[in-house]
């Protein structure tokens, strides 16, 4: 078992697991965490999983984990690894089952003092218009040819079909479409699971949340993002639903069977991976891109539902613009500095957010002087954050940072520890209106089930891989 005394301290926020800690490590591992957070990282297998990641063929420089880390499937959630293009491995465990789970932030022109008496009505209207819950479908029921168009075109399909405007696409990572997507690589079973799930958030930790901007930390970036203290905003957190889950399930089986042909032996079967340029690797990448497109289309249709609810309660002339939409479960081909040279790599982000710095060509023109918006949701009773990416993240963490608060209690433990109805009343006294499909869903996502999001964000802020811009305070939460 790995122990805390094996960590080498580089700074108050950065720790190293040296390459020689285990004989099969190809590179060292780095842990971003303030010292008071290390004990929580030792409670599960997340650091053991991080060491396993260092054994991936073709891994570059180091495996990394963020302060919101906890145990996942194969990779720890909060894990980042870049492998060599094009013969390094691609691993579904480094992306996760919920392909392109991500966050979108919508911004209004209204302020909290103007709308506080209408927030309970807004929560009910959002719950009515945004379908949520395990396996629940939405109003859209797509034929397979229509779904193939979604898988190929992503958020562009939604805009083309009246669920937004072309301006929306400017403020979505990759404009809401990965061009390498191939619907033919997505199984019929995955398509059957996804054909009626567009415009739905699902369950678990997914949500729609209405917030007020509580505090501004960086005036310049806040001005670029159009954020002001007291302003009303809405967060969407969801991904590719059952379709993405099935893509991951299908290819984990395919890759596990294929690995012996490529002479790949790994310490954990959950890390299953094959060379990116192999037939199986290419088929997975094209299917993953298609599932990512489905997720961006999903968040675009949910945006349309939220805009409708917003107008119904706040007035027909009120609008919500997209500040940004960013994925945190994805693999992307990017260029980064490795051992003094710029190299093309396959960056796996599993519960980690892209955080590109100023002047990067991948981010909208409006944000280039300050950097890419980074969206960090907390728990439903605490806070969320808007951060901004930095040039330091490009040097230190493959342009990546944390993705949320990170779980500290399992869902089972949370259900045992929390009385959902009491929690709902406590949150209401704090001015937070909850709409959820079940008491179980509320208990599983209680604030005590998560790490301290303030500490998580402070870690990456001090480390310089993302800087604080604004703190968001929840006032209404919609869950499955």
mmCIF file of N, CA and C in Angstrom, residues 15-97:
data_model
loop_
_atom_site.group_PDB
_atom_site.id
_atom_site.type_symbol
_atom_site.label_atom_id
_atom_site.label_comp_id
_atom_site.label_asym_id
_atom_site.label_seq_id
_atom_site.Cartn_x
_atom_site.Cartn_y
_atom_site.Cartn_z
ATOM 1 N N UNK A 15 3.214 17.758 -4.667
ATOM 2 C CA UNK A 15 3.893 16.602 -4.110
ATOM 3 C C UNK A 15 4.233 15.630 -5.232
ATOM 4 N N UNK A 16 5.363 14.952 -5.069
ATOM 5 C CA UNK A 16 5.804 14.009 -6.102
ATOM 6 C C UNK A 16 5.814 12.586 -5.567
ATOM 7 N N UNK A 17 5.362 11.668 -6.413
ATOM 8 C CA UNK A 17 5.587 10.232 -6.198
ATOM 9 C C UNK A 17 6.689 9.845 -7.177
ATOM 10 N N UNK A 18 7.916 9.623 -6.706
ATOM 11 C CA UNK A 18 9.050 9.430 -7.624
ATOM 12 C C UNK A 18 8.878 8.199 -8.515
ATOM 13 N N UNK A 19 9.506 8.272 -9.670
ATOM 14 C CA UNK A 19 9.409 7.189 -10.646
ATOM 15 C C UNK A 19 9.809 5.835 -10.067
ATOM 16 N N UNK A 20 10.759 5.826 -9.148
ATOM 17 C CA UNK A 20 11.230 4.558 -8.598
ATOM 18 C C UNK A 20 10.375 3.986 -7.479
ATOM 19 N N UNK A 21 9.279 4.644 -7.156
ATOM 20 C CA UNK A 21 8.432 4.145 -6.064
ATOM 21 C C UNK A 21 7.945 2.738 -6.351
ATOM 22 N N UNK A 22 7.709 2.448 -7.627
ATOM 23 C CA UNK A 22 7.352 1.095 -8.040
ATOM 24 C C UNK A 22 8.098 0.780 -9.322
ATOM 25 N N UNK A 23 8.524 -0.444 -9.486
ATOM 26 C CA UNK A 23 9.437 -0.791 -10.575
ATOM 27 C C UNK A 23 8.835 -0.575 -11.952
ATOM 28 N N UNK A 24 7.505 -0.665 -12.084
ATOM 29 C CA UNK A 24 6.895 -0.576 -13.419
ATOM 30 C C UNK A 24 6.516 0.853 -13.813
ATOM 31 N N UNK A 25 6.815 1.845 -12.978
ATOM 32 C CA UNK A 25 6.487 3.233 -13.319
ATOM 33 C C UNK A 25 7.379 3.722 -14.467
ATOM 34 N N UNK A 26 6.776 4.329 -15.473
ATOM 35 C CA UNK A 26 7.515 4.886 -16.609
ATOM 36 C C UNK A 26 7.873 6.362 -16.387
ATOM 37 N N UNK A 27 7.075 7.051 -15.562
ATOM 38 C CA UNK A 27 7.265 8.478 -15.282
ATOM 39 C C UNK A 27 6.881 8.707 -13.820
ATOM 40 N N UNK A 28 7.259 9.845 -13.240
ATOM 41 C CA UNK A 28 6.786 10.162 -11.889
ATOM 42 C C UNK A 28 5.310 10.561 -11.913
ATOM 43 N N UNK A 29 4.751 10.736 -10.732
ATOM 44 C CA UNK A 29 3.384 11.235 -10.584
ATOM 45 C C UNK A 29 3.420 12.470 -9.696
ATOM 46 N N UNK A 30 2.517 13.410 -9.968
ATOM 47 C CA UNK A 30 2.443 14.636 -9.180
ATOM 48 C C UNK A 30 1.032 14.823 -8.628
ATOM 49 N N UNK A 31 0.992 15.265 -7.382
ATOM 50 C CA UNK A 31 -0.262 15.448 -6.665
ATOM 51 C C UNK A 31 -0.392 16.925 -6.309
ATOM 52 N N UNK A 32 -1.453 17.555 -6.782
ATOM 53 C CA UNK A 32 -1.760 18.927 -6.394
ATOM 54 C C UNK A 32 -2.713 18.886 -5.203
ATOM 55 N N UNK A 33 -2.220 19.323 -4.043
ATOM 56 C CA UNK A 33 -3.055 19.326 -2.839
ATOM 57 C C UNK A 33 -2.364 20.123 -1.744
ATOM 58 N N UNK A 34 -3.119 20.942 -1.043
ATOM 59 C CA UNK A 34 -2.601 21.539 0.180
ATOM 60 C C UNK A 34 -2.443 20.440 1.219
ATOM 61 N N UNK A 35 -1.514 20.626 2.158
ATOM 62 C CA UNK A 35 -1.181 19.534 3.079
ATOM 63 C C UNK A 35 -2.393 19.039 3.856
ATOM 64 N N UNK A 36 -3.318 19.962 4.213
ATOM 65 C CA UNK A 36 -4.474 19.529 5.000
ATOM 66 C C UNK A 36 -5.432 18.654 4.206
ATOM 67 N N UNK A 37 -5.215 18.544 2.881
ATOM 68 C CA UNK A 37 -6.083 17.715 2.047
ATOM 69 C C UNK A 37 -5.504 16.326 1.806
ATOM 70 N N UNK A 38 -4.248 16.110 2.180
ATOM 71 C CA UNK A 38 -3.600 14.838 1.854
ATOM 72 C C UNK A 38 -4.265 13.646 2.532
ATOM 73 N N UNK A 39 -4.707 13.822 3.780
ATOM 74 C CA UNK A 39 -5.313 12.696 4.493
ATOM 75 C C UNK A 39 -6.536 12.154 3.771
ATOM 76 N N UNK A 40 -7.328 13.061 3.187
ATOM 77 C CA UNK A 40 -8.519 12.599 2.466
ATOM 78 C C UNK A 40 -8.121 11.791 1.235
ATOM 79 N N UNK A 41 -6.977 12.130 0.621
ATOM 80 C CA UNK A 41 -6.511 11.382 -0.545
ATOM 81 C C UNK A 41 -6.034 9.976 -0.179
ATOM 82 N N UNK A 42 -5.666 9.786 1.083
ATOM 83 C CA UNK A 42 -5.169 8.481 1.520
ATOM 84 C C UNK A 42 -6.298 7.531 1.921
ATOM 85 N N UNK A 43 -7.536 8.023 1.936
ATOM 86 C CA UNK A 43 -8.652 7.192 2.398
ATOM 87 C C UNK A 43 -9.150 6.192 1.366
ATOM 88 N N UNK A 44 -8.787 6.419 0.092
ATOM 89 C CA UNK A 44 -9.221 5.478 -0.938
ATOM 90 C C UNK A 44 -8.019 5.111 -1.811
ATOM 91 N N UNK A 45 -8.260 4.539 -2.989
ATOM 92 C CA UNK A 45 -7.182 4.033 -3.838
ATOM 93 C C UNK A 45 -6.735 5.064 -4.886
ATOM 94 N N UNK A 46 -7.093 6.330 -4.717
ATOM 95 C CA UNK A 46 -6.827 7.287 -5.791
ATOM 96 C C UNK A 46 -5.334 7.430 -6.107
ATOM 97 N N UNK A 47 -4.471 7.463 -5.093
ATOM 98 C CA UNK A 47 -3.036 7.594 -5.375
ATOM 99 C C UNK A 47 -2.447 6.297 -5.906
ATOM 100 N N UNK A 48 -2.968 5.157 -5.444
ATOM 101 C CA UNK A 48 -2.554 3.874 -6.015
ATOM 102 C C UNK A 48 -2.939 3.822 -7.495
ATOM 103 N N UNK A 49 -4.126 4.313 -7.817
ATOM 104 C CA UNK A 49 -4.546 4.360 -9.220
ATOM 105 C C UNK A 49 -3.667 5.315 -10.023
ATOM 106 N N UNK A 50 -3.256 6.421 -9.409
ATOM 107 C CA UNK A 50 -2.375 7.369 -10.094
ATOM 108 C C UNK A 50 -1.044 6.709 -10.452
ATOM 109 N N UNK A 51 -0.494 5.927 -9.527
ATOM 110 C CA UNK A 51 0.744 5.189 -9.815
ATOM 111 C C UNK A 51 0.517 4.224 -10.973
ATOM 112 N N UNK A 52 -0.634 3.553 -10.996
ATOM 113 C CA UNK A 52 -0.941 2.649 -12.107
ATOM 114 C C UNK A 52 -0.936 3.385 -13.451
ATOM 115 N N UNK A 53 -1.442 4.629 -13.450
ATOM 116 C CA UNK A 53 -1.496 5.415 -14.691
ATOM 117 C C UNK A 53 -0.096 5.655 -15.247
ATOM 118 N N UNK A 54 0.907 5.780 -14.371
ATOM 119 C CA UNK A 54 2.276 6.041 -14.840
ATOM 120 C C UNK A 54 2.852 4.879 -15.638
ATOM 121 N N UNK A 55 2.181 3.741 -15.636
ATOM 122 C CA UNK A 55 2.688 2.566 -16.367
ATOM 123 C C UNK A 55 2.160 2.502 -17.801
ATOM 124 N N UNK A 56 1.326 3.435 -18.212
ATOM 125 C CA UNK A 56 0.736 3.383 -19.550
ATOM 126 C C UNK A 56 1.812 3.536 -20.628
ATOM 127 N N UNK A 57 1.820 2.685 -21.632
ATOM 128 C CA UNK A 57 2.781 2.838 -22.725
ATOM 129 C C UNK A 57 2.628 4.190 -23.424
ATOM 130 N N UNK A 58 3.742 4.897 -23.587
ATOM 131 C CA UNK A 58 3.734 6.175 -24.272
ATOM 132 C C UNK A 58 3.422 7.365 -23.392
ATOM 133 N N UNK A 59 3.241 7.169 -22.078
ATOM 134 C CA UNK A 59 2.906 8.306 -21.211
ATOM 135 C C UNK A 59 4.055 9.315 -21.208
ATOM 136 N N UNK A 60 3.707 10.587 -21.227
ATOM 137 C CA UNK A 60 4.687 11.673 -21.340
ATOM 138 C C UNK A 60 4.815 12.454 -20.028
ATOM 139 N N UNK A 61 6.027 12.708 -19.627
ATOM 140 C CA UNK A 61 6.397 13.633 -18.540
ATOM 141 C C UNK A 61 5.963 13.152 -17.161
ATOM 142 N N UNK A 62 4.656 13.046 -16.899
ATOM 143 C CA UNK A 62 4.184 12.646 -15.567
ATOM 144 C C UNK A 62 2.682 12.388 -15.617
ATOM 145 N N UNK A 63 2.206 11.599 -14.668
ATOM 146 C CA UNK A 63 0.769 11.498 -14.415
ATOM 147 C C UNK A 63 0.440 12.492 -13.313
ATOM 148 N N UNK A 64 -0.730 13.116 -13.397
ATOM 149 C CA UNK A 64 -1.089 14.191 -12.474
ATOM 150 C C UNK A 64 -2.452 13.916 -11.855
ATOM 151 N N UNK A 65 -2.629 14.425 -10.634
ATOM 152 C CA UNK A 65 -3.948 14.375 -10.017
ATOM 153 C C UNK A 65 -4.215 15.711 -9.324
ATOM 154 N N UNK A 66 -5.460 16.139 -9.395
ATOM 155 C CA UNK A 66 -5.876 17.424 -8.858
ATOM 156 C C UNK A 66 -6.411 17.285 -7.425
ATOM 157 N N UNK A 67 -6.609 18.387 -6.690
ATOM 158 C CA UNK A 67 -6.992 18.298 -5.274
ATOM 159 C C UNK A 67 -8.394 17.752 -5.030
ATOM 160 N N UNK A 68 -9.235 17.693 -6.067
ATOM 161 C CA UNK A 68 -10.565 17.104 -5.903
ATOM 162 C C UNK A 68 -10.563 15.606 -6.165
ATOM 163 N N UNK A 69 -9.394 14.997 -6.183
ATOM 164 C CA UNK A 69 -9.261 13.591 -6.574
ATOM 165 C C UNK A 69 -10.004 12.648 -5.641
ATOM 166 N N UNK A 70 -10.558 11.602 -6.235
ATOM 167 C CA UNK A 70 -11.068 10.453 -5.499
ATOM 168 C C UNK A 70 -11.064 9.253 -6.427
ATOM 169 N N UNK A 71 -11.281 8.090 -5.852
ATOM 170 C CA UNK A 71 -11.151 6.838 -6.589
ATOM 171 C C UNK A 71 -12.160 6.757 -7.731
ATOM 172 N N UNK A 72 -11.696 6.319 -8.883
ATOM 173 C CA UNK A 72 -12.566 6.157 -10.032
ATOM 174 C C UNK A 72 -12.396 4.787 -10.653
ATOM 175 N N UNK A 73 -12.751 4.668 -11.927
ATOM 176 C CA UNK A 73 -12.578 3.424 -12.673
ATOM 177 C C UNK A 73 -11.304 3.556 -13.494
ATOM 178 N N UNK A 74 -10.279 2.784 -13.144
ATOM 179 C CA UNK A 74 -8.989 2.868 -13.836
ATOM 180 C C UNK A 74 -8.197 4.060 -13.373
ATOM 181 N N UNK A 75 -8.427 5.212 -13.959
ATOM 182 C CA UNK A 75 -7.820 6.466 -13.508
ATOM 183 C C UNK A 75 -8.540 6.939 -12.241
ATOM 184 N N UNK A 76 -7.823 7.655 -11.369
ATOM 185 C CA UNK A 76 -8.552 8.385 -10.333
ATOM 186 C C UNK A 76 -9.337 9.517 -10.972
ATOM 187 N N UNK A 77 -10.488 9.848 -10.423
ATOM 188 C CA UNK A 77 -11.203 11.043 -10.863
ATOM 189 C C UNK A 77 -10.369 12.239 -10.411
ATOM 190 N N UNK A 78 -10.145 13.167 -11.312
ATOM 191 C CA UNK A 78 -9.188 14.241 -11.061
ATOM 192 C C UNK A 78 -7.837 13.967 -11.690
ATOM 193 N N UNK A 79 -7.768 12.887 -12.504
ATOM 194 C CA UNK A 79 -6.505 12.474 -13.102
ATOM 195 C C UNK A 79 -6.278 13.032 -14.490
ATOM 196 N N UNK A 80 -4.995 13.250 -14.821
ATOM 197 C CA UNK A 80 -4.586 13.778 -16.123
ATOM 198 C C UNK A 80 -3.362 12.994 -16.592
ATOM 199 N N UNK A 81 -3.384 12.585 -17.848
ATOM 200 C CA UNK A 81 -2.214 11.930 -18.431
ATOM 201 C C UNK A 81 -2.178 12.242 -19.916
ATOM 202 N N UNK A 82 -0.984 12.495 -20.426
ATOM 203 C CA UNK A 82 -0.794 12.709 -21.862
ATOM 204 C C UNK A 82 0.072 11.587 -22.398
ATOM 205 N N UNK A 83 -0.369 10.968 -23.491
ATOM 206 C CA UNK A 83 0.398 9.901 -24.127
ATOM 207 C C UNK A 83 0.849 10.354 -25.508
ATOM 208 N N UNK A 84 1.898 9.730 -25.997
ATOM 209 C CA UNK A 84 2.507 10.146 -27.260
ATOM 210 C C UNK A 84 1.553 9.947 -28.430
ATOM 211 N N UNK A 85 1.520 10.931 -29.303
ATOM 212 C CA UNK A 85 0.780 10.809 -30.553
ATOM 213 C C UNK A 85 1.768 10.299 -31.606
ATOM 214 N N UNK A 86 1.483 9.212 -32.306
ATOM 215 C CA UNK A 86 0.190 8.570 -32.409
ATOM 216 C C UNK A 86 0.225 7.141 -31.880
ATOM 217 N N UNK A 87 1.368 6.711 -31.308
ATOM 218 C CA UNK A 87 1.444 5.302 -30.935
ATOM 219 C C UNK A 87 1.335 5.063 -29.434
ATOM 220 N N UNK A 88 1.170 6.140 -28.627
ATOM 221 C CA UNK A 88 0.863 5.946 -27.217
ATOM 222 C C UNK A 88 -0.553 5.417 -27.061
ATOM 223 N N UNK A 89 -0.868 4.903 -25.895
ATOM 224 C CA UNK A 89 -2.188 4.300 -25.737
ATOM 225 C C UNK A 89 -3.267 5.355 -25.528
ATOM 226 N N UNK A 90 -4.486 4.973 -25.866
ATOM 227 C CA UNK A 90 -5.680 5.695 -25.440
ATOM 228 C C UNK A 90 -6.459 4.741 -24.557
ATOM 229 N N UNK A 91 -6.919 5.247 -23.407
ATOM 230 C CA UNK A 91 -7.558 4.401 -22.403
ATOM 231 C C UNK A 91 -8.915 4.974 -22.017
ATOM 232 N N UNK A 92 -10.018 4.249 -22.238
ATOM 233 C CA UNK A 92 -11.334 4.734 -21.823
ATOM 234 C C UNK A 92 -11.411 5.052 -20.333
ATOM 235 N N UNK A 93 -10.611 4.355 -19.516
ATOM 236 C CA UNK A 93 -10.587 4.649 -18.084
ATOM 237 C C UNK A 93 -10.026 6.018 -17.774
ATOM 238 N N UNK A 94 -9.318 6.614 -18.745
ATOM 239 C CA UNK A 94 -8.782 7.964 -18.583
ATOM 240 C C UNK A 94 -9.730 9.046 -19.047
ATOM 241 N N UNK A 95 -10.905 8.651 -19.499
ATOM 242 C CA UNK A 95 -11.942 9.585 -19.931
ATOM 243 C C UNK A 95 -13.175 9.428 -19.057
ATOM 244 N N UNK A 96 -13.507 8.198 -18.727
ATOM 245 C CA UNK A 96 -14.646 7.929 -17.858
ATOM 246 C C UNK A 96 -15.854 7.438 -18.631
ATOM 247 N N UNK A 97 -16.816 6.925 -17.879
ATOM 248 C CA UNK A 97 -18.048 6.410 -18.483
ATOM 249 C C UNK A 97 -18.931 7.537 -19.008
#
